Short mmCIF file of C-alpha atoms and ligand atoms in Angstrom, two decimals:
data_model
loop_
_atom_site.label_atom_id
_atom_site.label_comp_id
_atom_site.label_asym_id
_atom_site.label_seq_id
_atom_site.Cartn_x
_atom_site.Cartn_y
_atom_site.Cartn_z
CA MET A 263 18.34 21.11 -51.71
CA ARG A 264 19.99 17.41 -52.41
CA ARG A 265 16.79 15.06 -52.55
CA PRO A 266 17.51 12.06 -49.88
CA PHE A 267 18.15 8.85 -51.75
CA PRO A 268 15.85 6.07 -51.55
CA LEU A 269 15.83 3.42 -48.86
CA THR A 270 15.77 -0.28 -49.23
CA ILE A 271 13.78 -1.85 -46.39
CA ALA A 272 13.72 -5.54 -45.61
CA MET A 273 10.50 -5.89 -43.49
CA ALA A 274 9.66 -9.35 -41.34
CA ALA A 275 6.52 -9.97 -40.02
CA SER A 276 4.50 -12.93 -38.55
CA GLU A 277 1.39 -11.55 -40.49
CA ALA A 278 0.42 -9.24 -43.11
CA LEU A 279 -2.19 -8.65 -45.54
CA PRO A 280 -3.06 -9.81 -48.29
CA TYR A 281 -1.14 -13.31 -46.99
CA ALA A 282 -2.40 -13.63 -43.49
CA LYS A 283 -4.40 -11.94 -40.70
CA SER A 284 -5.36 -12.64 -36.85
CA GLY A 285 -5.52 -9.17 -35.99
CA GLY A 286 -4.41 -5.51 -36.46
CA LEU A 287 -0.77 -6.36 -37.47
CA ALA A 288 -1.65 -7.92 -40.57
CA ASP A 289 -3.43 -4.76 -41.62
CA VAL A 290 -0.31 -2.50 -40.43
CA VAL A 291 2.35 -4.26 -41.96
CA GLY A 292 0.45 -4.74 -45.22
CA ALA A 293 -0.51 -1.00 -45.30
CA LEU A 294 3.05 0.60 -44.21
CA ALA A 295 4.83 -1.67 -46.64
CA ALA A 296 2.65 -0.38 -49.47
CA GLN A 297 2.73 3.49 -48.34
CA LEU A 298 6.61 3.48 -47.82
CA ALA A 299 6.72 2.40 -51.43
CA ARG A 300 4.50 5.10 -52.18
CA LEU A 301 6.89 7.46 -50.76
CA GLY A 302 9.57 6.12 -53.18
CA HIS A 303 11.45 3.57 -50.95
CA ARG A 304 11.82 -0.38 -51.66
CA VAL A 305 10.29 -2.78 -49.62
CA LEU A 306 11.24 -6.22 -49.25
CA LEU A 307 8.28 -8.06 -47.24
CA PHE A 308 8.91 -11.27 -45.61
CA VAL A 309 6.14 -13.48 -44.30
CA PRO A 310 5.47 -17.28 -43.76
CA TYR A 311 3.70 -19.29 -46.31
CA TYR A 312 0.88 -20.25 -44.42
CA ARG A 313 -2.12 -22.34 -45.40
CA GLU A 314 -3.90 -19.20 -45.41
CA ALA A 315 -1.70 -17.80 -47.99
CA ARG A 316 -1.13 -20.76 -49.83
CA VAL A 317 -5.26 -20.99 -50.29
CA ARG A 318 -5.08 -17.60 -51.38
CA LEU A 319 -2.37 -17.34 -53.99
CA PRO A 320 -1.40 -21.29 -55.02
CA HIS A 321 0.86 -20.63 -57.36
CA LEU A 322 3.86 -18.17 -56.73
CA PRO A 323 7.10 -18.14 -58.41
CA ARG A 324 10.35 -19.09 -56.68
CA ALA A 325 12.27 -16.27 -55.86
CA CYS A 326 15.73 -18.05 -55.50
CA ALA A 327 16.75 -21.69 -55.24
CA PRO A 328 15.57 -23.81 -51.88
CA LEU A 329 17.80 -22.87 -48.80
CA ASP A 330 19.13 -25.48 -46.64
CA LEU A 331 19.15 -23.94 -43.33
CA PRO A 332 21.53 -25.91 -40.46
CA PHE A 333 19.82 -26.50 -37.14
CA PRO A 334 21.44 -28.86 -34.54
CA GLY A 335 21.38 -32.51 -35.74
CA HIS A 336 19.55 -31.52 -39.42
CA ASP A 337 19.36 -29.30 -41.81
CA VAL A 338 15.76 -27.76 -42.92
CA ARG A 339 14.78 -26.69 -46.27
CA VAL A 340 13.00 -24.09 -46.90
CA GLU A 341 11.57 -22.19 -50.29
CA LEU A 342 11.25 -18.23 -50.85
CA LEU A 343 8.28 -17.37 -53.13
CA ARG A 344 8.02 -13.99 -54.71
CA HIS A 345 4.90 -11.85 -55.00
CA GLU A 346 4.14 -8.17 -55.74
CA PRO A 347 0.88 -6.99 -53.68
CA ALA A 348 1.44 -3.38 -54.41
CA PRO A 349 3.87 -1.30 -56.74
CA GLY A 350 7.03 -1.07 -55.44
CA VAL A 351 6.76 -3.92 -52.42
CA THR A 352 8.30 -7.23 -53.11
CA ALA A 353 6.80 -10.27 -50.86
CA LEU A 354 9.02 -13.13 -50.32
CA LEU A 355 6.82 -15.66 -48.43
CA VAL A 356 8.83 -18.70 -46.59
CA ARG A 357 7.29 -21.68 -47.48
CA GLN A 358 8.11 -24.72 -44.79
CA ASP A 359 4.85 -26.58 -45.00
CA ASP A 360 5.78 -28.41 -41.54
CA ALA A 361 6.12 -25.74 -40.09
CA PHE A 362 3.38 -23.37 -41.61
CA ASP A 363 0.70 -25.42 -43.39
CA ARG A 364 -1.43 -25.52 -40.62
CA PRO A 365 -5.13 -24.45 -39.93
CA HIS A 366 -4.18 -21.32 -37.79
CA LEU A 367 -1.21 -18.96 -37.44
CA TYR A 368 0.02 -19.35 -34.15
CA GLY A 369 -2.50 -22.10 -32.43
CA THR A 370 -5.85 -23.69 -31.90
CA PRO A 371 -8.54 -21.78 -29.65
CA ASP A 372 -7.10 -24.11 -26.80
CA ALA A 373 -3.38 -23.59 -27.09
CA ASP A 374 -0.62 -22.33 -28.75
CA TYR A 375 1.15 -24.61 -30.96
CA TRP A 376 4.05 -26.49 -29.02
CA ASP A 377 7.16 -25.50 -31.59
CA ASN A 378 6.43 -21.74 -31.69
CA ALA A 379 9.62 -21.11 -31.13
CA GLY A 380 11.20 -23.12 -33.70
CA ARG A 381 9.08 -22.13 -36.20
CA PHE A 382 9.37 -18.50 -36.01
CA ALA A 383 13.38 -19.14 -35.39
CA LEU A 384 13.38 -20.86 -38.99
CA PHE A 385 11.41 -18.15 -40.40
CA CYS A 386 13.97 -15.59 -38.99
CA ARG A 387 16.89 -17.96 -40.28
CA ALA A 388 14.55 -17.72 -43.67
CA VAL A 389 14.79 -14.04 -43.74
CA LEU A 390 18.61 -13.62 -43.44
CA ALA A 391 19.40 -16.88 -45.52
CA GLY A 392 16.91 -15.50 -48.33
CA LEU A 393 18.61 -11.98 -48.56
CA ALA A 394 21.71 -13.37 -48.53
CA ALA A 395 20.89 -15.45 -51.55
CA LEU A 396 19.02 -12.98 -53.55
CA ARG A 397 22.24 -10.49 -52.73
CA GLU A 398 20.07 -7.85 -51.21
CA ARG A 399 21.58 -5.33 -48.80
CA PRO A 400 18.82 -3.57 -47.15
CA ASP A 401 19.42 -0.43 -45.33
CA VAL A 402 17.63 -1.21 -42.62
CA LEU A 403 15.68 -4.49 -41.02
CA HIS A 404 12.29 -3.65 -39.70
CA VAL A 405 10.79 -6.51 -37.54
CA HIS A 406 7.55 -6.73 -35.59
CA ASP A 407 6.60 -8.54 -32.33
CA TRP A 408 8.29 -11.31 -30.62
CA GLN A 409 7.97 -13.71 -33.60
CA THR A 410 10.78 -11.56 -35.65
CA SER A 411 12.68 -10.37 -32.41
CA LEU A 412 15.61 -13.06 -33.18
CA LEU A 413 16.50 -11.25 -36.04
CA PRO A 414 18.25 -8.39 -34.20
CA LEU A 415 19.93 -10.82 -31.82
CA TYR A 416 21.10 -12.67 -35.01
CA LEU A 417 22.27 -9.61 -36.45
CA ARG A 418 24.37 -8.73 -33.42
CA HIS A 419 25.65 -11.92 -32.41
CA ARG A 420 25.09 -14.66 -35.06
CA PRO A 421 28.01 -13.02 -37.43
CA ASP A 422 27.53 -16.58 -39.19
CA TYR A 423 24.00 -16.34 -39.44
CA ALA A 424 23.99 -12.71 -40.48
CA GLY A 425 26.67 -13.28 -43.14
CA PRO A 426 26.91 -10.07 -45.30
CA LEU A 427 23.69 -8.50 -43.44
CA ALA A 428 25.96 -8.10 -39.82
CA GLY A 429 25.74 -4.42 -39.03
CA THR A 430 22.53 -3.58 -40.70
CA PRO A 431 20.69 -1.55 -38.38
CA SER A 432 17.35 -2.91 -37.10
CA LEU A 433 13.82 -1.63 -35.82
CA VAL A 434 11.69 -3.52 -33.69
CA THR A 435 8.21 -2.69 -33.34
CA VAL A 436 5.98 -3.78 -30.49
CA HIS A 437 2.41 -4.27 -31.44
CA ASN A 438 1.49 -5.64 -28.26
CA LEU A 439 3.66 -5.93 -25.02
CA ALA A 440 1.34 -8.87 -23.74
CA TYR A 441 3.03 -11.36 -26.33
CA GLN A 442 6.38 -11.96 -25.21
CA GLY A 443 7.40 -15.50 -26.91
CA LEU A 444 8.11 -17.17 -23.69
CA PHE A 445 9.88 -20.24 -23.94
CA PRO A 446 11.85 -22.77 -21.69
CA ALA A 447 15.45 -22.33 -21.66
CA SER A 448 16.54 -25.74 -22.98
CA ALA A 449 15.30 -24.15 -26.65
CA LEU A 450 18.12 -21.63 -26.53
CA GLY A 451 20.79 -24.15 -28.67
CA TYR A 452 18.08 -25.05 -31.23
CA LEU A 453 17.24 -21.09 -31.58
CA GLY A 454 20.70 -20.46 -32.09
CA ILE A 455 21.18 -17.72 -28.97
CA PRO A 456 24.64 -18.03 -27.67
CA PRO A 457 24.33 -19.39 -23.91
CA GLY A 458 26.30 -16.45 -22.69
CA LEU A 459 23.33 -14.06 -23.51
CA PHE A 460 21.13 -16.04 -21.11
CA HIS A 461 21.17 -14.00 -17.83
CA MET A 462 18.92 -11.33 -16.39
CA HIS A 463 20.12 -8.38 -18.84
CA GLY A 464 19.96 -10.70 -21.72
CA VAL A 465 17.30 -12.68 -23.01
CA GLU A 466 16.56 -14.77 -19.64
CA PHE A 467 13.09 -13.67 -18.12
CA HIS A 468 12.26 -15.03 -14.86
CA GLY A 469 14.26 -18.35 -15.82
CA ARG A 470 12.45 -18.41 -19.06
CA LEU A 471 13.66 -17.43 -22.52
CA ASN A 472 11.83 -13.91 -23.35
CA LEU A 473 12.10 -13.87 -27.28
CA LEU A 474 10.69 -10.11 -27.40
CA LYS A 475 13.20 -9.11 -25.07
CA ALA A 476 15.80 -9.96 -27.81
CA GLY A 477 14.44 -7.46 -29.68
CA LEU A 478 14.11 -4.58 -27.16
CA LEU A 479 18.02 -5.38 -26.14
CA TYR A 480 19.54 -5.87 -29.48
CA ALA A 481 17.36 -3.75 -31.94
CA ASP A 482 18.99 -0.19 -32.61
CA ALA A 483 15.73 1.52 -31.83
CA ILE A 484 12.39 0.63 -30.62
CA SER A 485 8.89 1.72 -31.69
CA THR A 486 5.15 1.02 -30.62
CA VAL A 487 2.20 1.67 -32.27
CA SER A 488 1.05 4.75 -30.56
CA PRO A 489 2.92 7.46 -28.41
CA ARG A 490 0.49 6.97 -25.54
CA TYR A 491 1.26 3.17 -25.29
CA SER A 492 4.95 4.10 -25.63
CA GLU A 493 4.78 6.14 -22.44
CA GLU A 494 2.40 3.41 -20.62
CA ILE A 495 4.82 0.49 -21.11
CA ARG A 496 7.54 2.49 -19.11
CA THR A 497 5.54 1.74 -15.78
CA PRO A 498 4.61 -1.34 -13.87
CA GLN A 499 1.03 -1.20 -14.89
CA PHE A 500 1.56 -1.58 -18.57
CA GLY A 501 4.99 -2.86 -19.00
CA GLU A 502 4.22 -6.74 -18.50
CA GLY A 503 7.44 -7.28 -16.53
CA LEU A 504 9.54 -5.48 -18.91
CA ASP A 505 9.12 -1.92 -17.99
CA GLY A 506 12.68 -1.78 -16.51
CA VAL A 507 14.18 -2.73 -19.70
CA LEU A 508 11.93 0.00 -21.58
CA ARG A 509 12.94 2.58 -18.94
CA GLU A 510 16.54 1.82 -19.82
CA ARG A 511 16.24 2.04 -23.52
CA ALA A 512 13.89 4.92 -23.31
CA GLY A 513 16.15 6.79 -25.57
CA VAL A 514 15.75 4.86 -28.44
CA LEU A 515 11.98 4.24 -27.77
CA CYS A 516 9.12 6.16 -29.49
CA GLY A 517 5.55 5.72 -30.25
CA ILE A 518 4.51 6.00 -34.13
CA LEU A 519 0.77 5.82 -34.47
CA ASN A 520 -0.94 3.28 -37.20
CA GLY A 521 -2.53 4.46 -40.21
CA VAL A 522 -5.53 3.52 -41.61
CA ASP A 523 -5.95 1.96 -45.17
CA TYR A 524 -8.99 4.05 -46.40
CA GLU A 525 -9.16 2.24 -49.81
CA ALA A 526 -10.09 -0.56 -47.85
CA TRP A 527 -12.00 1.10 -45.14
CA ASN A 528 -14.43 3.74 -46.57
CA PRO A 529 -17.93 3.96 -46.49
CA GLU A 530 -18.07 5.71 -49.90
CA SER A 531 -16.34 2.60 -51.65
CA ASP A 532 -16.45 -0.29 -49.26
CA ALA A 533 -17.53 -3.39 -51.43
CA HIS A 534 -18.82 -5.64 -48.56
CA ILE A 535 -21.52 -2.86 -47.27
CA PRO A 536 -25.15 -3.09 -48.68
CA ALA A 537 -25.28 0.34 -49.34
CA ARG A 538 -22.45 3.33 -49.72
CA TYR A 539 -22.68 6.57 -48.00
CA THR A 540 -20.67 10.09 -47.36
CA PRO A 541 -20.22 12.33 -44.50
CA GLY A 542 -22.66 14.79 -47.07
CA ASP A 543 -25.60 11.85 -47.39
CA LEU A 544 -25.98 9.36 -44.51
CA ALA A 545 -29.15 7.51 -46.25
CA GLY A 546 -26.77 4.96 -47.05
CA LYS A 547 -26.03 4.21 -43.39
CA ALA A 548 -29.73 3.74 -42.16
CA ARG A 549 -29.93 1.07 -44.95
CA CYS A 550 -26.45 -0.56 -43.44
CA LYS A 551 -28.04 -0.57 -39.84
CA GLU A 552 -31.04 -2.40 -41.38
CA ASP A 553 -28.70 -5.10 -42.92
CA VAL A 554 -26.87 -5.81 -39.75
CA GLU A 555 -30.14 -5.52 -37.08
CA ARG A 556 -31.82 -8.56 -39.69
CA LEU A 557 -28.34 -10.23 -39.88
CA PHE A 558 -28.20 -10.24 -36.22
CA GLY A 559 -31.92 -11.20 -35.71
CA PHE A 560 -33.19 -7.82 -34.64
CA GLU A 561 -36.42 -6.29 -35.50
CA PRO A 562 -35.15 -3.31 -37.49
CA ASP A 563 -35.71 -0.07 -35.65
CA PRO A 564 -33.94 3.42 -36.28
CA ARG A 565 -34.72 4.52 -33.06
CA THR A 566 -32.83 2.13 -31.00
CA PRO A 567 -29.18 2.57 -31.16
CA LEU A 568 -27.22 -0.70 -32.25
CA PHE A 569 -23.81 -1.17 -30.82
CA GLY A 570 -21.35 -3.14 -32.18
CA THR A 571 -17.90 -4.73 -31.41
CA ILE A 572 -15.08 -6.63 -33.73
CA SER A 573 -12.60 -8.14 -31.84
CA ARG A 574 -10.19 -11.08 -30.81
CA MET A 575 -11.48 -12.88 -27.83
CA ALA A 576 -8.71 -12.15 -25.28
CA ASP A 577 -8.45 -10.62 -21.80
CA GLN A 578 -7.01 -7.40 -23.31
CA LYS A 579 -10.04 -6.46 -25.10
CA GLY A 580 -12.15 -5.96 -22.04
CA PHE A 581 -14.32 -8.93 -22.06
CA ASP A 582 -14.53 -9.78 -18.35
CA LEU A 583 -15.47 -5.91 -17.71
CA LEU A 584 -18.18 -6.40 -20.67
CA ALA A 585 -19.48 -9.70 -19.14
CA ALA A 586 -19.41 -7.98 -15.63
CA ALA A 587 -21.81 -5.22 -16.98
CA LEU A 588 -23.82 -7.30 -19.12
CA PRO A 589 -27.20 -7.37 -16.84
CA GLN A 590 -26.93 -3.47 -16.62
CA LEU A 591 -26.28 -3.15 -20.25
CA VAL A 592 -28.89 -5.22 -21.40
CA ALA A 593 -31.62 -3.34 -19.20
CA LEU A 594 -30.68 -0.31 -20.86
CA PRO A 595 -32.31 0.89 -24.76
CA LEU A 596 -29.80 -0.60 -26.95
CA ARG A 597 -28.93 -3.38 -28.86
CA TRP A 598 -25.26 -4.78 -29.17
CA CYS A 599 -24.11 -7.22 -31.83
CA LEU A 600 -20.39 -8.72 -31.23
CA LEU A 601 -18.43 -10.66 -33.94
CA GLY A 602 -15.55 -12.30 -32.09
CA SER A 603 -13.23 -15.30 -31.99
CA GLY A 604 -10.53 -16.42 -29.96
CA ASP A 605 -10.23 -17.61 -26.30
CA ARG A 606 -12.37 -20.80 -25.55
CA HIS A 607 -13.44 -19.36 -22.27
CA TYR A 608 -15.06 -15.72 -23.84
CA GLN A 609 -16.59 -17.80 -27.11
CA ASP A 610 -18.54 -19.77 -24.60
CA LEU A 611 -19.66 -17.24 -21.81
CA PHE A 612 -20.65 -14.91 -24.74
CA ALA A 613 -22.28 -17.32 -26.48
CA GLY A 614 -24.38 -18.18 -23.61
CA LEU A 615 -25.14 -14.59 -22.74
CA ALA A 616 -26.36 -13.84 -26.00
CA ARG A 617 -29.04 -17.12 -25.67
CA ARG A 618 -30.24 -15.64 -22.74
CA HIS A 619 -30.51 -12.13 -23.77
CA PRO A 620 -32.48 -12.30 -27.23
CA GLY A 621 -33.17 -9.18 -28.62
CA ARG A 622 -30.64 -7.16 -27.01
CA LEU A 623 -27.07 -9.30 -27.31
CA ALA A 624 -26.71 -11.19 -30.42
CA VAL A 625 -23.18 -12.70 -31.07
CA ARG A 626 -21.42 -14.31 -33.82
CA ILE A 627 -18.43 -16.35 -32.90
CA GLY A 628 -16.00 -16.42 -36.03
CA TYR A 629 -13.56 -14.63 -38.05
CA ASP A 630 -15.34 -12.83 -40.65
CA GLU A 631 -13.97 -9.84 -42.61
CA PRO A 632 -17.09 -8.93 -44.69
CA LEU A 633 -19.08 -8.94 -41.86
CA ALA A 634 -16.81 -6.97 -39.92
CA HIS A 635 -16.92 -4.21 -42.68
CA ARG A 636 -20.98 -4.58 -42.36
CA ILE A 637 -20.90 -4.07 -38.70
CA GLU A 638 -18.40 -0.94 -38.80
CA ALA A 639 -21.31 0.67 -41.53
CA GLY A 640 -24.35 -0.71 -39.75
CA ALA A 641 -23.97 0.26 -36.24
CA ASP A 642 -24.60 3.44 -34.36
CA ALA A 643 -21.76 3.06 -31.63
CA TYR A 644 -18.38 0.85 -31.21
CA LEU A 645 -17.84 -0.66 -27.71
CA MET A 646 -14.21 -0.81 -27.25
CA PRO A 647 -13.15 -1.08 -23.50
CA SER A 648 -9.91 -2.39 -23.76
CA ARG A 649 -7.70 -3.08 -20.49
CA PHE A 650 -4.88 -1.89 -22.56
CA GLU A 651 -4.62 -1.04 -26.00
CA PRO A 652 -1.29 -0.65 -27.84
CA CYS A 653 -3.12 1.27 -30.85
CA GLY A 654 -6.63 -0.38 -32.08
CA LEU A 655 -7.73 -0.31 -35.22
CA ASN A 656 -11.50 -0.54 -35.11
CA GLN A 657 -11.76 2.58 -33.10
CA MET A 658 -10.51 4.64 -36.30
CA TYR A 659 -12.30 2.34 -38.91
CA SER A 660 -15.72 3.13 -36.66
CA LEU A 661 -14.86 7.02 -36.74
CA ARG A 662 -14.61 7.09 -40.67
CA TYR A 663 -17.74 5.09 -40.97
CA GLY A 664 -19.63 7.26 -38.55
CA THR A 665 -19.90 4.93 -35.55
CA VAL A 666 -19.32 6.64 -32.64
CA PRO A 667 -16.46 5.27 -30.71
CA VAL A 668 -17.36 4.41 -26.88
CA VAL A 669 -13.38 3.20 -25.46
CA ARG A 670 -11.41 3.45 -22.26
CA ALA A 671 -8.90 5.69 -21.95
CA VAL A 672 -6.09 3.53 -22.52
CA GLY A 673 -2.93 3.72 -25.27
CA GLY A 674 -3.68 4.35 -28.69
CA LEU A 675 -7.42 4.93 -28.06
CA VAL A 676 -6.33 8.17 -26.40
CA ASP A 677 -4.30 9.18 -29.06
CA THR A 678 -7.44 8.72 -31.69
CA VAL A 679 -10.97 9.16 -29.87
CA ARG A 680 -11.62 12.94 -28.45
CA PRO A 681 -14.18 13.00 -25.82
CA TYR A 682 -17.21 14.84 -26.81
CA ASP A 683 -18.25 18.25 -25.22
CA PRO A 684 -21.45 19.13 -25.98
CA ALA A 685 -21.31 22.84 -25.19
CA ARG A 686 -18.72 23.27 -27.73
CA GLY A 687 -19.72 20.61 -30.05
CA THR A 688 -15.83 19.30 -30.30
CA GLY A 689 -15.10 15.59 -29.56
CA THR A 690 -15.54 12.21 -31.44
CA GLY A 691 -16.70 9.58 -28.97
CA PHE A 692 -17.06 8.77 -25.36
CA VAL A 693 -14.37 7.88 -23.26
CA PHE A 694 -14.13 6.36 -19.94
CA ARG A 695 -10.94 5.90 -17.20
CA ASP A 696 -11.66 3.54 -15.14
CA TYR A 697 -11.88 -0.10 -15.88
CA ASP A 698 -15.24 -0.78 -13.82
CA VAL A 699 -18.47 -1.60 -14.71
CA GLY A 700 -19.73 2.02 -13.58
CA GLY A 701 -17.01 4.03 -16.32
CA LEU A 702 -18.31 1.48 -18.67
CA LEU A 703 -22.00 2.15 -18.06
CA TRP A 704 -21.07 5.74 -17.66
CA ALA A 705 -19.65 6.12 -20.80
CA VAL A 706 -22.58 4.01 -22.75
CA ARG A 707 -25.13 6.27 -20.86
CA GLU A 708 -23.76 9.20 -22.05
CA ALA A 709 -23.58 8.12 -25.63
CA LEU A 710 -27.67 6.62 -25.49
CA ALA A 711 -28.36 10.36 -24.53
CA ALA A 712 -26.59 12.03 -27.10
CA PHE A 713 -28.13 9.60 -29.67
CA ALA A 714 -31.65 10.82 -28.35
CA ARG A 715 -30.40 14.52 -29.26
CA PRO A 716 -30.37 14.40 -33.17
CA ALA A 717 -28.15 17.24 -33.45
CA ASP A 718 -25.62 16.08 -31.16
CA TRP A 719 -25.36 12.37 -32.78
CA ALA A 720 -24.70 14.39 -35.99
CA ARG A 721 -22.26 16.39 -34.84
CA LEU A 722 -20.28 13.95 -33.26
CA ARG A 723 -20.59 11.91 -36.42
CA ALA A 724 -19.60 14.68 -38.70
CA ASN A 725 -16.59 15.35 -36.55
CA GLY A 726 -15.53 11.73 -36.60
CA MET A 727 -15.85 11.02 -40.44
CA ALA A 728 -13.34 14.55 -40.76
CA GLU A 729 -10.83 12.89 -38.90
CA ASP A 730 -7.86 11.87 -41.11
CA PHE A 731 -5.65 8.85 -40.04
CA SER A 732 -4.29 7.95 -43.26
CA TRP A 733 -0.61 6.22 -43.64
CA GLU A 734 1.09 9.22 -45.11
CA SER A 735 2.52 10.94 -42.18
CA SER A 736 3.13 7.72 -40.00
CA ALA A 737 4.93 6.28 -42.66
CA ARG A 738 7.23 9.39 -43.08
CA ARG A 739 7.82 9.05 -39.34
CA TYR A 740 9.21 5.54 -39.94
CA VAL A 741 11.18 6.74 -42.73
CA GLU A 742 12.38 9.68 -40.12
CA LEU A 743 13.60 7.11 -38.10
CA TYR A 744 15.07 4.41 -40.43
CA ARG A 745 17.48 7.23 -41.97
CA SER A 746 18.46 8.23 -38.15
CA LEU A 747 19.36 4.36 -37.62
CA CYS A 748 21.37 4.47 -41.16
CA ALA A 749 23.17 7.68 -39.97
CA ARG A 750 24.14 6.35 -36.57
CA ARG A 751 25.74 3.53 -38.08
CA ALA A 752 27.30 5.14 -40.67
P1 LIG B 135 -5.66 -6.64 -32.45
O1 LIG B 135 -4.39 -6.62 -33.44
O2 LIG B 135 -5.44 -6.30 -30.82
O3 LIG B 135 -6.65 -7.57 -32.21
P2 LIG B 135 -7.27 -4.08 -33.56
O4 LIG B 135 -8.01 -3.10 -33.56
O5 LIG B 135 -5.31 -3.53 -33.85
O6 LIG B 135 -6.53 -5.17 -32.38
O7 LIG B 135 -7.17 -4.86 -35.07
C1 LIG B 135 -7.95 -5.94 -35.38
C2 LIG B 135 -8.58 -6.23 -36.56
O8 LIG B 135 -8.80 -7.21 -36.72
C3 LIG B 135 -9.20 -5.26 -37.10
O9 LIG B 135 -9.17 -5.18 -38.60
C4 LIG B 135 -10.54 -6.06 -36.99
O10 LIG B 135 -11.75 -5.87 -38.00
C5 LIG B 135 -9.97 -7.45 -37.40
N1 LIG B 135 -10.70 -8.67 -36.51
C6 LIG B 135 -10.50 -8.79 -35.36
N2 LIG B 135 -11.61 -9.88 -35.12
C7 LIG B 135 -12.12 -10.14 -36.25
C8 LIG B 135 -13.05 -11.15 -36.53
N3 LIG B 135 -13.61 -11.56 -35.52
N4 LIG B 135 -13.81 -11.15 -37.43
C9 LIG B 135 -13.09 -10.19 -38.63
N5 LIG B 135 -12.20 -9.28 -38.37
C10 LIG B 135 -11.65 -9.33 -37.00
C1 LIG B 136 -2.01 -5.31 -31.87
C2 LIG B 136 -2.47 -4.49 -30.61
C3 LIG B 136 -3.32 -3.21 -31.34
C4 LIG B 136 -2.68 -3.01 -32.35
C5 LIG B 136 -2.40 -3.89 -33.78
C6 LIG B 136 -1.37 -3.28 -34.79
O1 LIG B 136 -2.46 -6.54 -31.93
O2 LIG B 136 -3.18 -5.15 -29.67
O3 LIG B 136 -3.73 -2.15 -30.15
O4 LIG B 136 -3.72 -1.97 -33.00
O5 LIG B 136 -1.16 -4.85 -32.81
O6 LIG B 136 -0.40 -2.20 -34.45
#
């Protein structure tokens, strides 16, 4: 049999490790790029050169001469910097300091940056101009979320921007349908969107411009980050107003489950945790628990279960439900430590709740990668009652760390956490259906009951630690999808 030829994959994302991260998108893009390269493909990864990236990597060489991008009324000069984050992956960092050298990626805890549409249109234009300048002709262009969704539109409707790349097949991956990139129609001209596309079967959405919709309509295929979420978003309940578009495009819509980078998230080798451990010897996990208890100001106690949560603080993650359940939650024999940042409202609410319930709830507001690892390792159980969840990574990290997930049956949480069945000893966590206080408390109580039965708890942990969500099989599915797009175009 002839071996299939390796692909050149151009990928564009608004965040990726090791450059900048606000959430799971960065973990996923960084790890997927590396895995695609391990499978023998070439990856050209475009990411903005944010302040965060500049601080980490201040001296990067230029990939080509500066690019002058024509915008209405003026040109914008951008630079393309080159870096190799993993063998086979060439990262191209788009440097334009007015747009990207800022304290945050998308906005402050109070508001998005006012010029996000322009910032990411600039990024998309730089991707096309950069590929042309580097004389690259990728087999496929893979974009992620609304920030890069103008690219499929440009490939189809702006041959002057796309140049030699016009006709390149594209894939858009939806990591979160709740963020659509909604802007006033007046931005159309600046963003280079032909006015003829501003109608309800185009990029118009209730009178405004919807950038994600551009990706959904003009990419050759759409994927989401779990199979369950790819089904859910075709319904009004989860479709965020775009379920009609997604039903129309159901023929090119699929779900590919995110993987885990087990080089970064593995209790056997994690450099951030005070003691390492394996499924066969969990002694180190007890030390990790003590570490987290002390850090959060709890008196160490192996008999009281420690719940952990690490999260963006947004409606999506179930914080209103957690707040509503809190009076009953803190009456149970457990402790809960929370690391989070995001909406000001939730930051203040939970900081206040922690002051009212010392010894039961402890909260750290902030973004802290090493602490995230220590919580994964030190907690007994992981609480993630999402309202919706495209995939979710922390429940998968938890499984590998022997930290039992307590989750809501939604999106990727359904695809990755199997309900525990004590009679058969199968399953990996506790899963509740309804988004209400009763459902959440039921699942927490089930977890507490299992914790009190050491044999059950040991089985749950062992089952979870044996799960394998490594990237290889998911990356292969992306490759199949890329190949099918190339074949269709050919
Ligand atoms: P989402 O992308 O919706 O925020 P995911 O579960 O896919 O959710 O991924 C979240 C990622 O961000 C995980 O790697 C998690 O550890 C990390 N993370 C979220 N909030 C924080 C925080 N406050 N400090 C450190 N890491 C965080
Ligand atoms: C999004 C989703 C999350 C997913 C992540 C990476 O931020 O909210 O569920 O795991 O993207 O795909």
